[in-house]
PDB file of C-alpha atoms in Angstrom:
ATOM      1  CA  MET X   1     101.043  94.193 116.523  1.00  0.00           C
ATOM      2  CA  SER X   2     103.824  94.564 113.955  1.00  0.00           C
ATOM      3  CA  ARG X   3     104.517  90.808 114.021  1.00  0.00           C
ATOM      4  CA  ILE X   4     100.897  90.178 113.150  1.00  0.00           C
ATOM      5  CA  LYS X   5     101.035  92.688 110.285  1.00  0.00           C
ATOM      6  CA  ILE X   6     104.354  91.483 108.912  1.00  0.00           C
ATOM      7  CA  TYR X   7     104.190  87.717 109.361  1.00  0.00           C
ATOM      8  CA  TRP X   8     100.556  86.669 109.840  1.00  0.00           C
ATOM      9  CA  LEU X   9      98.196  88.924 107.911  1.00  0.00           C
ATOM     10  CA  PRO X  10      99.662  87.972 104.519  1.00  0.00           C
ATOM     11  CA  ARG X  11      99.251  84.269 105.429  1.00  0.00           C
ATOM     12  CA  ILE X  12      95.730  84.371 106.851  1.00  0.00           C
ATOM     13  CA  LYS X  13      94.185  87.225 104.873  1.00  0.00           C
ATOM     14  CA  GLY X  14      90.560  86.486 104.105  1.00  0.00           C
ATOM     15  CA  LYS X  15      90.252  83.694 106.687  1.00  0.00           C
ATOM     16  CA  THR X  16      88.001  83.752 109.699  1.00  0.00           C
ATOM     17  CA  ILE X  17      89.284  82.678 113.119  1.00  0.00           C
ATOM     18  CA  GLY X  18      87.731  79.244 112.619  1.00  0.00           C
ATOM     19  CA  GLU X  19      89.470  78.779 109.263  1.00  0.00           C
ATOM     20  CA  ILE X  20      93.016  79.196 110.593  1.00  0.00           C
ATOM     21  CA  THR X  21      94.594  75.753 110.809  1.00  0.00           C
ATOM     22  CA  ARG X  22      97.598  74.189 112.487  1.00  0.00           C
ATOM     23  CA  GLU X  23      99.106  73.900 108.999  1.00  0.00           C
ATOM     24  CA  ASP X  24      98.862  77.685 108.585  1.00  0.00           C
ATOM     25  CA  ILE X  25     100.906  78.082 111.745  1.00  0.00           C
ATOM     26  CA  GLU X  26     103.390  75.287 111.019  1.00  0.00           C
ATOM     27  CA  GLU X  27     104.091  76.652 107.503  1.00  0.00           C
ATOM     28  CA  LEU X  28     105.976  79.416 109.252  1.00  0.00           C
ATOM     29  CA  PHE X  29     108.715  76.893 110.082  1.00  0.00           C
ATOM     30  CA  THR X  30     109.399  76.305 106.372  1.00  0.00           C
ATOM     31  CA  ASP X  31     109.627  79.976 105.352  1.00  0.00           C
ATOM     32  CA  GLU X  32     113.259  80.735 104.477  1.00  0.00           C
ATOM     33  CA  LYS X  33     112.894  84.362 105.592  1.00  0.00           C
ATOM     34  CA  ILE X  34     111.698  83.217 109.008  1.00  0.00           C
ATOM     35  CA  LEU X  35     114.377  80.548 109.397  1.00  0.00           C
ATOM     36  CA  LYS X  36     117.058  83.245 109.226  1.00  0.00           C
ATOM     37  CA  LEU X  37     115.692  84.851 112.402  1.00  0.00           C
ATOM     38  CA  ALA X  38     116.762  84.006 115.942  1.00  0.00           C
ATOM     39  CA  ASN X  39     114.785  81.234 117.641  1.00  0.00           C
ATOM     40  CA  LYS X  40     113.521  83.655 120.272  1.00  0.00           C
ATOM     41  CA  THR X  41     112.151  85.925 117.535  1.00  0.00           C
ATOM     42  CA  VAL X  42     110.444  83.003 115.778  1.00  0.00           C
ATOM     43  CA  ASN X  43     108.879  81.946 119.080  1.00  0.00           C
ATOM     44  CA  GLY X  44     107.569  85.482 119.533  1.00  0.00           C
ATOM     45  CA  ILE X  45     106.043  85.364 116.059  1.00  0.00           C
ATOM     46  CA  ILE X  46     104.383  82.028 116.872  1.00  0.00           C
ATOM     47  CA  SER X  47     103.071  83.379 120.194  1.00  0.00           C
ATOM     48  CA  SER X  48     101.674  86.469 118.483  1.00  0.00           C
ATOM     49  CA  ILE X  49      99.102  84.248 116.736  1.00  0.00           C
ATOM     50  CA  THR X  50      98.676  81.310 119.121  1.00  0.00           C
ATOM     51  CA  ILE X  51      97.907  83.418 122.210  1.00  0.00           C
ATOM     52  CA  PRO X  52      94.984  85.266 120.537  1.00  0.00           C
ATOM     53  CA  LEU X  53      93.727  81.995 119.021  1.00  0.00           C
ATOM     54  CA  LYS X  54      93.856  80.323 122.424  1.00  0.00           C
ATOM     55  CA  TRP X  55      91.914  83.222 123.932  1.00  0.00           C
ATOM     56  CA  ALA X  56      89.293  83.008 121.156  1.00  0.00           C
ATOM     57  CA  PHE X  57      88.940  79.252 121.695  1.00  0.00           C
ATOM     58  CA  TYR X  58      88.455  79.522 125.452  1.00  0.00           C
ATOM     59  CA  LYS X  59      86.009  82.427 125.056  1.00  0.00           C
ATOM     60  CA  GLY X  60      83.927  80.371 122.615  1.00  0.00           C
ATOM     61  CA  TYR X  61      84.593  82.433 119.498  1.00  0.00           C
ATOM     62  CA  THR X  62      85.898  79.360 117.672  1.00  0.00           C
ATOM     63  CA  GLU X  63      85.786  75.599 118.038  1.00  0.00           C
ATOM     64  CA  ASN X  64      89.110  75.334 116.245  1.00  0.00           C
ATOM     65  CA  ASN X  65      91.913  74.413 118.647  1.00  0.00           C
ATOM     66  CA  CYS X  66      94.840  74.836 116.268  1.00  0.00           C
ATOM     67  CA  PHE X  67      97.350  76.054 118.845  1.00  0.00           C
ATOM     68  CA  ASP X  68      97.802  72.962 121.049  1.00  0.00           C
ATOM     69  CA  GLY X  69     100.884  70.939 120.312  1.00  0.00           C
ATOM     70  CA  ILE X  70     102.743  73.640 118.395  1.00  0.00           C
ATOM     71  CA  GLN X  71     106.374  73.121 119.335  1.00  0.00           C
ATOM     72  CA  LYS X  72     108.437  76.215 119.867  1.00  0.00           C
ATOM     73  CA  LEU X  73     112.101  76.383 118.985  1.00  0.00           C
ATOM     74  CA  ALA X  74     114.777  76.024 121.619  1.00  0.00           C
ATOM     75  CA  SER X  75     115.868  79.496 122.595  1.00  0.00           C
ATOM     76  CA  LYS X  76     119.364  79.284 123.915  1.00  0.00           C
ATOM     77  CA  SER X  77     121.034  82.630 124.424  1.00  0.00           C
ATOM     78  CA  LYS X  78     124.488  83.195 123.048  1.00  0.00           C
ATOM     79  CA  LYS X  79     127.279  82.987 125.592  1.00  0.00           C
ATOM     80  CA  ARG X  80     128.249  86.463 126.726  1.00  0.00           C
ATOM     81  CA  ILE X  81     131.843  87.423 127.204  1.00  0.00           C
ATOM     82  CA  ILE X  82     133.363  90.256 129.120  1.00  0.00           C
ATOM     83  CA  ILE X  83     135.555  92.446 126.983  1.00  0.00           C
ATOM     84  CA  LYS X  84     138.551  93.858 128.803  1.00  0.00           C
ATOM     85  CA  ARG X  85     140.415  96.947 127.742  1.00  0.00           C
ATOM     86  CA  GLU X  86     144.105  96.624 127.158  1.00  0.00           C
ATOM     87  CA  GLY X  87     146.320  97.883 129.972  1.00  0.00           C
ATOM     88  CA  THR X  88     143.823  97.314 132.794  1.00  0.00           C
TER      89      THR X  88
END
């Protein structure tokens, strides 16, 4: 819920479900604050809006299918290393 409050409510405030567009979602990819986050975090932010929109579409609450085709970022984890203590 915090991702919705922080990242989505300011962007979609005053819009109904049917008024949210693909452009509203894709604008997230141009926000400098968002681009500083890890890809996995950005994908979570995207999912926090697209999953409820998909549910609303399939339940008939909207005719707006603005979630299909949204590309998520590649989420490659950083390589982990094993740290050894000196003298062991």
